[in-house]
Amino acid sequence: KNQVEQSPQSLIILEGKNCTLQCNYTVSPFSNLRWYKQDTGRGPVSLTIMTFSENTKSNGRYTATLDADTKQSSLHITASQLSDSASYICVVESGTYKYIFGTGTRLKVLA
Amino acid sequence: NAGVTQTPKFRVLKTGQSMTLLCAQDMNHEYMYWYRQDPGMGLRLIHYSVGEGTTAKGEVPDGYNVSRLKKQNFLLGLESAAPSQTSVYFCASSYGTGAGNQPQHFGDGTRLSIL
């Protein structure tokens, strides 16, 4: 069964600190892996998209890594800001039109 | 540049009533999707369209119908609403597969409650 599992479910950190979110997947076939940020009451917004051959991709303070051998990805947030408070969703595209969504990690950044 | 616009934003229905959710995109995207998001679950695909005049079933299509008469619009219909359809509905759009690995662009959702 195709699955995308994220950990932790929720996380609280202080402003300015770094954090890392995890994503493990068992999806076949694999096309690419995506990270989205979803603010409360809003739709998801794309952060990064990585293909099988890409190990790292950055978008500002967000850096995603992908290990296709172990089927693991991480999203590292550097120098967190209050505006980083959101849910972060890992998504694996499998073939055409098929996206497997994780349940997300809810991040709260405190001042 | 509005992106993906969903209407309405909120709606409360009684069991058995019908309604249509509208999604409009101004990015000339070929592909459009309807998802539902429920607590503790990832987004699940209801229906999708790969172009004007085409639609296809996703993971959870029962109880829903869709139409894509114009490229920029994708309508989701509930013919006879049931409490199990209480959810947040998201529309998304993207370029076709020929454009490479492109992100999906999401609207801000329609929050639907069925009493």
XYZ file of C-alpha atoms in Angstrom:
226
model
C 0.000 0.000 0.000
C 1.330 3.432 -0.938
C 1.952 5.466 2.190
C 3.580 8.704 3.251
C 4.286 9.019 6.960
C 5.416 12.212 8.653
C 6.942 12.833 12.025
C 6.541 14.379 14.439
C 2.809 15.068 14.302
C 3.374 18.383 16.028
C 6.311 20.452 17.157
C 6.797 23.578 19.235
C 10.008 25.596 18.972
C 11.234 29.025 19.986
C 11.703 31.753 17.419
C 15.198 31.718 15.967
C 15.742 28.002 16.508
C 16.192 25.407 13.761
C 14.066 22.321 13.291
C 13.834 19.263 11.063
C 10.694 17.503 9.920
C 10.749 13.922 8.672
C 8.945 12.115 5.873
C 9.152 8.379 5.133
C 7.416 6.934 2.125
C 6.570 3.591 0.604
C 5.327 4.620 -2.818
C 5.812 2.961 -6.158
C 6.304 4.108 -8.788
C 8.087 7.245 -7.593
C 8.069 10.408 -9.708
C 9.032 13.145 -7.260
C 8.667 14.294 -3.661
C 7.149 17.626 -2.683
C 6.948 19.696 0.458
C 4.068 22.097 0.968
C 3.367 24.680 3.656
C -0.247 25.106 4.737
C -1.175 28.085 6.882
C -4.290 27.766 9.022
C -7.382 28.345 6.905
C -5.414 28.465 3.649
C -4.514 26.073 0.884
C -1.116 24.352 0.643
C 1.707 26.291 -1.002
C 4.609 24.546 -2.708
C 8.052 24.812 -1.079
C 10.194 22.309 -2.997
C 9.950 19.521 -5.557
C 12.713 16.885 -5.776
C 13.182 14.166 -8.319
C 14.894 10.820 -7.788
C 18.323 12.200 -8.657
C 18.204 15.264 -6.403
C 19.567 15.027 -2.868
C 19.023 18.569 -1.652
C 16.939 21.552 -2.633
C 16.610 24.893 -0.896
C 13.991 27.615 -0.865
C 15.183 30.458 1.336
C 15.359 29.185 4.917
C 13.806 25.875 3.911
C 16.080 23.006 2.845
C 14.709 19.651 1.781
C 16.753 16.469 1.464
C 15.908 13.219 -0.243
C 17.433 9.770 0.199
C 15.818 7.655 -2.482
C 17.576 4.512 -1.272
C 16.049 4.622 2.211
C 12.904 6.420 0.979
C 13.287 9.221 3.450
C 13.062 12.979 3.154
C 13.523 15.800 5.600
C 12.642 19.474 5.668
C 15.012 21.662 7.646
C 13.913 25.125 8.709
C 16.698 27.509 9.677
C 16.329 30.449 12.058
C 12.600 29.957 12.488
C 10.202 32.887 12.413
C 6.695 33.299 13.806
C 5.399 33.144 10.233
C 6.740 29.600 9.927
C 3.897 28.434 12.181
C 1.914 26.175 9.849
C 1.394 22.590 8.811
C 4.047 21.093 6.537
C 2.879 18.400 4.184
C 5.031 15.845 2.390
C 3.626 14.591 -0.917
C 4.914 11.891 -3.255
C 3.853 11.941 -6.876
C 3.420 8.416 -8.143
C 3.013 8.142 -11.880
C 0.641 10.536 -13.595
C -1.986 12.515 -11.684
C -1.495 10.436 -8.547
C -0.331 12.254 -5.433
C 0.066 10.545 -2.051
C -0.259 13.090 0.763
C 1.122 12.759 4.260
C -0.969 13.935 7.197
C 1.434 16.776 7.913
C 3.507 18.099 10.793
C 1.997 21.002 12.686
C 4.711 23.480 13.656
C 4.221 26.210 16.230
C 6.905 28.878 16.620
C 6.786 30.806 19.880
C 8.205 34.262 20.515
C -3.060 37.564 -10.400
C -5.713 35.669 -8.440
C -4.338 32.118 -8.929
C -6.964 29.570 -7.868
C -10.236 30.955 -6.518
C -12.857 28.843 -4.784
C -16.434 29.840 -4.057
C -18.114 29.743 -1.660
C -15.666 29.807 1.263
C -18.177 28.417 3.761
C -21.468 26.614 3.449
C -23.861 24.726 5.706
C -26.234 22.254 4.106
C -28.955 19.937 5.334
C -28.795 16.254 4.527
C -30.216 15.621 1.080
C -29.638 19.107 -0.292
C -27.530 19.673 -3.366
C -24.907 22.268 -4.169
C -22.076 23.119 -6.524
C -18.599 24.261 -5.579
C -16.845 26.438 -8.110
C -13.128 26.566 -8.824
C -11.571 29.082 -11.196
C -7.918 29.443 -12.204
C -6.279 32.174 -14.246
C -2.924 30.485 -14.944
C -3.982 28.653 -18.125
C -3.336 25.312 -16.424
C -4.373 22.144 -18.201
C -4.906 19.993 -15.121
C -7.370 20.643 -12.320
C -8.168 18.600 -9.214
C -10.671 18.404 -6.379
C -9.506 17.147 -2.978
C -11.070 16.787 0.421
C -9.151 17.266 3.653
C -10.371 15.597 6.822
C -8.838 15.725 10.320
C -5.993 13.247 10.757
C -5.919 12.332 7.081
C -3.949 13.491 4.096
C -5.677 15.180 1.196
C -7.643 12.709 -0.859
C -8.384 13.100 -4.554
C -12.061 13.159 -5.491
C -11.981 13.868 -9.233
C -9.553 15.427 -11.648
C -9.442 16.790 -15.182
C -6.604 16.789 -17.699
C -8.216 19.279 -20.021
C -11.377 21.068 -21.069
C -14.243 18.639 -21.495
C -12.494 15.749 -19.693
C -12.954 14.396 -16.178
C -11.812 11.288 -14.309
C -12.408 9.635 -10.955
C -9.923 9.882 -8.150
C -9.602 7.999 -4.884
C -12.960 8.931 -3.293
C -15.418 9.858 -6.096
C -18.670 8.418 -4.702
C -21.373 10.999 -4.072
C -19.686 13.667 -6.212
C -19.860 14.742 -9.828
C -17.693 17.196 -11.744
C -17.699 19.168 -14.954
C -15.039 21.082 -16.892
C -16.881 22.947 -19.611
C -14.291 25.722 -19.726
C -10.541 25.355 -19.275
C -10.427 27.815 -16.404
C -13.325 26.363 -14.402
C -13.817 23.075 -12.574
C -17.121 22.454 -10.794
C -17.740 19.943 -8.016
C -21.321 18.910 -7.382
C -22.983 17.157 -4.469
C -26.320 15.791 -5.643
C -27.630 14.643 -2.248
C -25.414 15.792 0.597
C -24.621 13.389 3.444
C -23.023 14.125 6.845
C -19.989 12.068 5.755
C -19.288 14.764 3.166
C -18.609 17.334 5.863
C -15.066 18.384 5.043
C -12.797 21.064 3.680
C -12.659 20.915 -0.100
C -9.610 22.109 -1.995
C -9.261 22.755 -5.685
C -5.845 22.679 -7.321
C -4.450 23.244 -10.784
C -1.169 22.539 -12.550
C 0.503 22.462 -15.932
C 0.432 19.217 -17.875
C 3.055 16.495 -17.584
C 4.862 17.852 -20.629
C 5.954 20.830 -18.556
C 8.079 18.688 -16.221
C 7.787 18.608 -12.432
C 5.450 21.483 -11.745
C 3.760 22.296 -8.453
C 0.059 22.135 -7.864
C -1.489 25.492 -7.015
C -4.242 25.287 -4.432
C -7.189 27.487 -3.622
C -7.985 28.412 -0.021
C -10.709 25.838 0.362
C -14.442 25.584 0.883
C -15.530 24.578 4.380
C -18.680 22.518 4.043
C -20.830 21.267 6.901
C -23.688 18.836 6.343
C -26.238 18.710 9.158
